[in-house]
XYZ file of C-alpha atoms in Angstrom:
528
model
C -0.178 -0.017 -0.256
C 1.073 3.301 -1.233
C 1.384 6.467 1.987
C -0.817 8.496 -0.004
C -3.514 5.023 0.326
C -3.058 4.230 3.907
C -3.280 7.976 4.285
C -6.598 8.044 2.171
C -7.514 4.784 4.749
C -6.675 6.994 7.799
C -9.118 9.807 6.779
C -12.221 7.498 5.931
C -11.573 5.687 9.067
C -11.603 9.157 11.153
C -14.667 10.159 8.768
C -16.760 6.976 9.923
C -16.175 7.298 13.249
C -16.400 11.239 13.228
C -20.046 9.470 11.517
C -20.905 7.224 14.330
C -20.618 9.950 16.991
C -22.468 12.369 15.270
C -24.944 9.638 15.211
C -25.122 8.812 18.669
C -25.218 12.633 19.752
C -28.341 13.410 17.270
C -29.715 10.004 19.041
C -28.554 11.953 22.717
C -30.479 15.033 21.310
C -33.595 13.609 19.935
C -34.160 11.874 23.554
C -33.603 15.017 25.221
C -35.301 17.392 23.638
C -38.276 14.146 23.292
C -39.795 13.134 26.590
C -41.007 10.089 25.481
C -37.224 8.919 25.463
C -36.962 8.557 29.336
C -33.051 7.540 31.055
C -31.926 4.408 31.757
C -33.788 2.362 34.582
C -33.364 -1.179 35.743
C -36.508 -3.013 34.788
C -37.541 -4.125 37.819
C -39.255 -7.624 37.253
C -39.581 -10.578 39.964
C -37.229 -13.310 40.000
C -36.946 -16.782 40.855
C -36.425 -16.391 43.822
C -38.752 -15.017 45.175
C -40.330 -17.065 47.974
C -42.628 -19.170 46.260
C -45.734 -18.377 48.388
C -45.787 -14.650 46.722
C -48.386 -14.241 44.955
C -49.834 -11.726 42.219
C -51.883 -10.706 44.492
C -49.126 -9.590 46.984
C -47.475 -7.286 43.514
C -50.828 -5.895 42.549
C -52.263 -2.696 43.665
C -55.044 -3.715 45.873
C -57.135 -0.392 44.211
C -56.880 -1.671 41.038
C -60.691 -2.287 40.052
C -60.175 -4.179 36.996
C -57.592 -6.621 38.615
C -58.943 -10.090 39.529
C -55.897 -12.439 40.770
C -56.412 -16.635 42.125
C -53.400 -16.213 45.127
C -52.348 -20.032 44.458
C -50.827 -18.876 41.311
C -46.962 -17.282 42.160
C -44.509 -15.837 40.359
C -42.042 -17.668 38.235
C -43.815 -19.973 37.153
C -45.956 -19.659 33.998
C -49.629 -17.274 34.057
C -52.372 -19.938 34.367
C -54.629 -17.239 31.863
C -57.256 -19.362 32.844
C -57.451 -19.013 36.778
C -55.797 -15.273 36.346
C -57.136 -12.553 35.590
C -55.613 -9.572 35.110
C -55.924 -6.736 32.921
C -53.542 -5.934 30.386
C -51.983 -2.792 32.143
C -51.618 -4.275 35.203
C -49.351 -6.974 33.873
C -48.008 -4.732 31.873
C -46.593 -3.415 35.075
C -46.248 -6.541 36.604
C -43.757 -7.402 33.732
C -41.985 -4.654 33.189
C -42.436 -1.564 36.109
C -39.595 0.530 34.978
C -40.559 2.943 32.273
C -40.000 2.305 28.358
C -36.143 2.261 27.538
C -35.744 2.875 24.005
C -31.913 3.159 24.088
C -28.661 3.523 25.652
C -25.584 5.515 25.284
C -22.284 4.371 26.055
C -21.266 7.706 28.704
C -24.939 6.407 30.384
C -24.379 6.345 33.974
C -24.380 2.291 34.983
C -23.743 0.900 31.706
C -21.069 -1.347 32.424
C -21.167 -3.577 29.232
C -18.807 -7.010 30.185
C -15.406 -7.077 28.562
C -15.181 -9.345 25.163
C -12.698 -9.097 23.154
C -13.577 -11.426 20.034
C -11.320 -13.926 18.725
C -9.818 -14.171 22.852
C -7.800 -17.844 23.047
C -9.329 -17.899 26.301
C -13.272 -17.770 27.014
C -12.638 -16.015 30.225
C -10.798 -12.946 28.352
C -13.229 -13.621 25.151
C -16.630 -13.344 27.375
C -19.748 -14.418 27.220
C -22.169 -12.813 24.400
C -24.728 -10.855 26.357
C -27.824 -8.989 25.007
C -30.466 -9.808 27.957
C -32.828 -6.603 29.265
C -33.221 -8.759 32.517
C -32.997 -5.464 35.887
C -29.723 -8.308 37.236
C -27.865 -8.112 33.357
C -29.431 -5.094 31.587
C -26.615 -2.390 32.694
C -23.945 -5.641 31.560
C -24.997 -5.880 28.430
C -22.539 -5.984 25.468
C -24.881 -7.139 22.515
C -27.771 -5.883 20.437
C -30.806 -8.314 19.826
C -32.044 -11.549 21.437
C -31.623 -14.986 21.424
C -32.841 -17.460 19.513
C -33.145 -14.997 16.107
C -36.455 -14.798 14.959
C -38.043 -17.380 16.999
C -37.144 -14.278 20.034
C -40.862 -12.974 18.739
C -43.081 -16.917 20.075
C -40.729 -15.656 23.230
C -42.506 -12.130 23.711
C -45.550 -13.135 22.987
C -45.230 -16.488 25.500
C -44.640 -13.779 27.818
C -47.021 -11.084 27.094
C -50.097 -13.961 27.053
C -48.549 -15.204 31.120
C -47.413 -18.816 29.721
C -43.474 -17.822 30.461
C -42.007 -16.193 33.194
C -39.423 -13.675 32.363
C -37.056 -14.584 34.651
C -37.386 -18.062 34.145
C -33.390 -19.962 34.327
C -33.145 -22.470 32.564
C -31.536 -25.427 33.685
C -28.525 -26.529 31.723
C -27.438 -29.903 33.353
C -27.441 -32.868 30.962
C -27.743 -30.750 28.180
C -23.336 -30.358 26.889
C -23.140 -32.131 23.942
C -22.418 -35.825 23.106
C -19.977 -35.128 20.607
C -17.037 -32.786 20.744
C -16.775 -30.378 18.391
C -13.365 -28.715 20.337
C -11.436 -24.802 19.629
C -9.794 -24.878 16.739
C -7.127 -22.429 15.260
C -9.621 -20.364 12.644
C -11.693 -19.609 16.516
C -8.931 -17.863 17.493
C -8.578 -15.697 14.295
C -11.902 -12.524 15.258
C -11.749 -12.431 10.929
C -11.995 -16.475 10.460
C -15.677 -16.630 12.653
C -17.880 -13.529 12.449
C -21.250 -14.824 11.939
C -21.959 -16.754 14.834
C -20.483 -17.481 18.458
C -17.947 -20.279 18.023
C -17.866 -21.225 21.767
C -21.392 -21.096 21.772
C -22.548 -24.768 22.252
C -19.896 -24.104 25.136
C -21.803 -21.290 26.971
C -23.016 -23.375 30.363
C -18.976 -25.100 30.827
C -16.722 -22.369 29.869
C -19.249 -19.141 31.562
C -20.651 -20.497 34.378
C -18.566 -18.290 36.692
C -20.587 -15.239 35.461
C -23.891 -17.243 35.169
C -23.401 -18.240 39.160
C -21.433 -16.152 40.851
C -22.097 -13.039 38.891
C -25.726 -13.650 38.398
C -25.728 -12.621 34.433
C -28.332 -14.186 32.104
C -26.062 -16.255 29.379
C -27.030 -18.328 27.488
C -26.061 -21.427 24.329
C -26.539 -19.620 20.616
C -25.255 -23.636 19.135
C -26.304 -26.834 20.575
C -24.761 -30.545 19.539
C -26.493 -33.602 19.830
C -26.676 -37.220 17.802
C -29.646 -38.721 15.459
C -30.719 -40.901 13.544
C -31.637 -39.658 9.973
C -34.544 -41.521 8.153
C -35.505 -40.607 4.892
C -37.435 -42.079 2.002
C -35.324 -41.889 -0.308
C -32.538 -43.053 1.021
C -34.722 -46.044 1.899
C -35.028 -46.904 -2.051
C -31.443 -46.625 -2.833
C -30.775 -48.809 -0.323
C -33.759 -51.795 -1.271
C -31.832 -51.001 -5.657
C -28.183 -51.811 -3.545
C -27.317 -48.074 -4.145
C -26.857 -47.286 -0.246
C -24.956 -50.250 2.012
C -25.713 -51.012 5.182
C -22.746 -51.085 7.281
C -24.300 -51.248 11.014
C -22.013 -48.306 11.879
C -23.150 -45.339 9.338
C -26.524 -46.533 7.824
C -28.553 -48.768 9.878
C -31.169 -51.489 9.251
C -34.415 -50.138 10.516
C -36.526 -52.363 12.982
C -39.578 -54.191 11.473
C -42.926 -52.336 10.316
C -45.927 -53.555 12.007
C -49.071 -53.760 10.685
C -52.561 -52.075 11.556
C -53.587 -55.231 14.141
C -50.167 -55.718 15.682
C -48.064 -58.068 13.921
C -44.676 -58.077 12.623
C -44.915 -56.867 8.710
C -43.123 -58.903 5.845
C -42.589 -55.288 3.944
C -38.796 -53.556 3.332
C -38.369 -51.381 6.272
C -35.832 -49.678 5.131
C -32.254 -47.455 6.890
C -31.377 -45.289 9.400
C -28.150 -43.094 9.181
C -26.446 -42.446 11.998
C -25.896 -39.178 12.299
C -24.302 -35.910 14.555
C -25.986 -32.477 14.321
C -25.144 -28.905 15.456
C -27.672 -26.106 15.234
C -25.913 -22.895 15.324
C -28.349 -19.637 15.999
C -26.950 -15.760 13.961
C -24.398 -13.443 16.391
C -22.851 -10.738 13.923
C -19.750 -9.481 15.209
C -20.310 -6.384 12.940
C -16.874 -5.094 12.927
C -16.136 -8.281 10.735
C -19.079 -8.496 9.051
C -18.674 -5.144 7.517
C -15.227 -6.844 6.707
C -15.877 -9.553 5.063
C -19.199 -7.322 2.968
C -16.567 -4.910 2.636
C -18.549 -1.851 3.696
C -17.749 0.368 6.923
C -18.906 -0.712 10.059
C -21.283 2.418 10.458
C -23.243 1.814 6.586
C -24.003 -1.298 7.961
C -25.649 -0.007 11.272
C -27.037 2.628 9.521
C -28.578 -0.201 6.903
C -29.520 -2.821 9.569
C -31.225 -0.001 11.306
C -33.442 1.451 8.563
C -34.551 -1.570 6.938
C -35.646 -3.005 10.065
C -37.934 -0.381 10.762
C -35.679 1.479 13.712
C -35.831 -1.355 15.306
C -32.737 -1.772 17.333
C -31.666 2.137 18.072
C -28.897 0.898 19.736
C -27.405 -0.094 16.614
C -26.771 3.823 16.503
C -26.503 5.345 19.425
C -23.891 2.473 21.052
C -20.912 1.989 18.898
C -19.546 0.736 21.535
C -21.293 -2.359 21.256
C -19.718 -4.830 18.918
C -21.805 -7.860 18.738
C -25.355 -7.678 17.279
C -27.596 -11.013 16.921
C -30.080 -10.875 13.736
C -33.858 -11.971 14.042
C -32.582 -13.785 10.971
C -33.394 -18.148 10.878
C -30.734 -19.711 11.747
C -28.355 -23.233 10.617
C -27.626 -26.930 10.930
C -25.039 -29.190 10.462
C -25.392 -32.977 9.478
C -22.341 -35.019 10.010
C -21.875 -37.790 8.707
C -19.278 -41.128 10.055
C -16.510 -39.702 12.587
C -17.083 -35.926 13.650
C -12.918 -35.782 14.792
C -12.476 -36.337 11.111
C -13.637 -33.124 9.980
C -10.265 -31.243 11.275
C -7.963 -34.706 10.502
C -6.920 -33.366 6.327
C -5.583 -37.069 5.410
C -9.239 -38.068 5.996
C -12.102 -37.515 3.014
C -14.211 -35.182 3.515
C -17.668 -34.421 1.200
C -19.361 -31.542 1.231
C -23.221 -29.864 0.916
C -24.043 -27.035 1.502
C -27.495 -26.215 0.881
C -30.118 -23.358 1.114
C -32.985 -24.185 2.294
C -36.310 -24.627 0.137
C -39.160 -25.604 1.920
C -41.319 -26.067 -1.123
C -38.959 -29.036 -2.429
C -37.375 -30.332 0.589
C -40.257 -31.130 2.390
C -43.278 -30.765 0.243
C -41.319 -32.670 -3.026
C -42.345 -29.620 -5.810
C -40.524 -30.000 -8.907
C -40.244 -26.669 -10.113
C -36.521 -26.745 -8.418
C -33.254 -29.531 -7.950
C -33.289 -27.873 -4.192
C -34.381 -31.565 -2.527
C -33.089 -34.252 -5.005
C -29.904 -32.099 -4.595
C -29.926 -32.647 -0.564
C -30.920 -35.899 -1.291
C -27.961 -36.699 -3.713
C -25.855 -34.913 -1.346
C -26.741 -36.597 1.347
C -25.955 -40.275 -0.156
C -22.473 -38.832 -1.626
C -21.657 -38.184 1.998
C -22.877 -41.435 3.107
C -20.911 -43.156 0.301
C -17.654 -40.280 1.678
C -17.724 -41.863 5.250
C -18.010 -45.695 4.253
C -14.434 -44.971 2.532
C -13.554 -44.476 5.736
C -13.762 -40.250 5.716
C -16.684 -38.047 6.950
C -19.581 -36.123 4.969
C -21.482 -33.050 5.916
C -24.615 -31.756 4.919
C -24.884 -27.440 5.769
C -28.695 -26.351 6.061
C -29.184 -22.861 5.876
C -32.245 -20.375 6.362
C -32.185 -18.927 3.568
C -35.699 -19.572 1.840
C -36.518 -18.703 -1.970
C -32.582 -17.393 -2.562
C -33.041 -14.734 0.951
C -35.769 -13.150 -0.735
C -38.200 -15.737 1.316
C -40.983 -17.680 0.332
C -43.817 -15.222 -0.411
C -41.598 -13.772 -3.025
C -40.222 -17.357 -4.215
C -44.011 -18.038 -5.116
C -44.962 -14.556 -6.674
C -42.057 -15.115 -8.965
C -43.783 -18.368 -10.206
C -46.836 -17.148 -10.601
C -45.366 -14.515 -12.940
C -43.224 -17.042 -14.711
C -46.455 -19.061 -15.237
C -48.539 -16.452 -17.094
C -45.466 -14.726 -18.966
C -43.859 -17.885 -20.375
C -41.877 -19.846 -17.967
C -38.800 -20.491 -20.109
C -35.342 -20.125 -19.203
C -34.199 -17.082 -20.876
C -36.424 -15.364 -18.301
C -35.473 -16.854 -15.093
C -33.351 -14.662 -13.418
C -34.821 -11.358 -14.999
C -38.701 -12.834 -13.105
C -37.423 -12.760 -10.328
C -35.282 -9.744 -10.827
C -38.484 -7.827 -11.573
C -40.278 -8.426 -8.697
C -37.658 -8.383 -6.310
C -35.055 -6.061 -7.625
C -31.902 -8.601 -7.234
C -31.861 -12.271 -8.766
C -30.057 -13.674 -5.446
C -29.855 -12.433 -2.186
C -27.674 -15.150 -0.249
C -24.698 -13.379 -0.030
C -22.543 -16.552 0.669
C -19.555 -14.363 2.448
C -20.617 -15.291 5.582
C -21.333 -19.112 4.767
C -18.428 -20.650 5.287
C -17.658 -19.486 9.329
C -18.889 -22.936 9.865
C -16.757 -24.533 7.505
C -13.769 -23.352 9.685
C -15.816 -23.249 13.026
C -15.502 -27.062 11.916
C -12.347 -27.833 11.906
C -12.307 -28.205 8.133
C -9.364 -27.301 6.167
C -9.978 -28.772 3.201
C -12.590 -30.516 1.022
C -12.197 -33.169 -1.255
C -15.551 -33.340 -3.070
C -18.107 -31.035 -3.181
C -21.449 -31.218 -4.553
C -22.341 -27.948 -6.222
C -22.959 -26.029 -9.461
C -22.673 -22.566 -7.309
C -19.996 -20.544 -8.199
C -20.821 -17.974 -4.871
C -20.347 -20.715 -2.557
C -17.268 -22.571 -3.758
C -15.553 -19.148 -4.326
C -16.643 -17.600 -0.934
C -15.082 -21.130 0.202
C -11.578 -20.894 -1.710
C -11.424 -17.403 -0.439
C -11.684 -17.984 2.769
C -8.434 -20.015 3.152
C -10.451 -24.035 2.464
C -9.365 -25.425 -0.601
C -11.824 -27.575 -3.001
C -10.280 -30.562 -4.651
C -13.282 -31.600 -6.376
C -15.960 -30.191 -7.835
C -19.763 -31.654 -9.130
C -23.210 -31.131 -9.334
C -26.293 -33.300 -9.402
C -26.251 -36.330 -12.396
C -28.858 -35.102 -15.572
C -30.861 -38.171 -14.996
C -31.752 -37.031 -11.387
C -33.278 -33.399 -12.875
C -37.377 -33.435 -12.406
C -38.207 -32.581 -15.874
C -39.881 -28.822 -14.950
C -36.952 -28.260 -12.801
C -34.582 -28.218 -16.417
C -35.369 -24.493 -17.020
C -33.658 -23.617 -13.310
C -30.767 -25.747 -14.275
C -30.309 -24.668 -17.463
C -30.520 -20.516 -16.703
C -28.154 -20.951 -14.319
C -25.427 -23.056 -16.294
C -25.771 -20.131 -19.442
C -25.149 -17.459 -16.604
C -21.966 -19.142 -15.817
C -22.672 -22.330 -12.877
C -20.939 -24.830 -12.531
C -21.506 -27.544 -14.569
C -19.402 -30.937 -15.310
C -21.797 -32.082 -18.279
C -24.738 -30.327 -20.719
C -23.630 -26.275 -21.635
C -26.141 -24.438 -22.607
C -25.699 -21.151 -24.618
C -27.751 -18.102 -24.100
C -29.237 -18.082 -27.767
C -31.120 -21.718 -26.742
C -32.204 -20.724 -23.505
C -35.740 -19.941 -25.035
C -35.861 -23.539 -26.343
C -36.156 -24.427 -22.284
C -39.743 -24.014 -21.595
C -41.552 -25.504 -18.272
C -44.495 -26.994 -17.979
C -47.834 -24.805 -17.740
C -50.601 -24.355 -15.151
C -52.779 -25.712 -18.405
C -50.445 -29.219 -18.253
C -51.186 -29.639 -14.550
C -55.231 -29.005 -14.511
C -57.112 -31.981 -14.813
């Protein structure tokens, strides 16, 4: 980098910092001039330590004429709305006795975020991710947002309806992972994993002191377990001999039972022995911004504006660098020994799959998503049976992250306007403005978390996924797509359009000039 480039970089960094500072000052000024934005006050919610005999009636003013309380219901347990009739205003006062707290500021009295050093090797130095607004924790919050992504909305509804106590303290005993996902060198590189917390599955163990001694509300953002996978397509593959029962990775299913209770002679199929991990998003904002090549202040402003201003602290708390976004999670499915994922001497087969509910679950044939997923699972089984390991990562990015509503609108446009391959991407752009919003830049994080250092076989035709993985430092030795005979006829439109636009194909090649020849099924053909 030249001297002039370095100076320019420093100037831009200072401008970004000044912009964030100006936004924080403006927000603070707004709160002073707007009486609807009160100062910080801890929310005094009844805790589990309250006496078991303490009832709602002792917490509600007896002068409130609209309050009827059953003295048998105690705080700390979910409220049974059939027995307790509390007016909404009274319930709101019980749940949230403090004034509405719209935002906080770095220099506000009492604000003392728990230290968090992203990428630190020692978890006690790294520190826990804390977004909780409970009274015991709110002044020590070091993250914006709420646990469980979009599912946090259901938690809010449960609390509002009285079926969940806001101060419920989870018991995490006996929930530790049954298989080991140990720390990897990539965990300690703040640029390698920026979209979730690599310590998320070990929270109850490594942050026990912060939870038990300091009383902070800290929750896991990852869980790891073991299971058996049962798929009718794999049953058929096993019946044909394409998948072998080995008693370790592929198991014979127990005999089926007839309606009268007798044992059936029908082929029961097979089950796949797997390990799996569910991962909720936790964004380290400086790292996410760097990954996308934008400034942190621009990222914060976009997240604030285009979530309807849901998270003011994205603007007012530039000191808080972690955000739990309200988006779906990802799930990792591991075929074979999980320890092999970080062993470069073992063969590793990978499929990174983005959610398609219509095809994956309900078998829609307008796309190749389910055939691709099933084929990749077979390939992972074969790789594991050869002494390696298979990995399928399932991201919740429905409809290329455009959502299922947008996807179905595109389907309507395609079928009404002539479903040909030359119009495939244009149809999406007309409605959504872009053809794809998955932006695979954050996707490789999960591979680094698992300790994957090289990929022998990648089942995918996506150049975006391939490039993101390779550019993150993980080489891919072989890539291949779905065999031609597994492609449903109506999804030929999708495949040909992708091949012509540059997606990887090991077989058929398609020129742009020929795309109009590939036509999908019309609605009329489907109606009988």
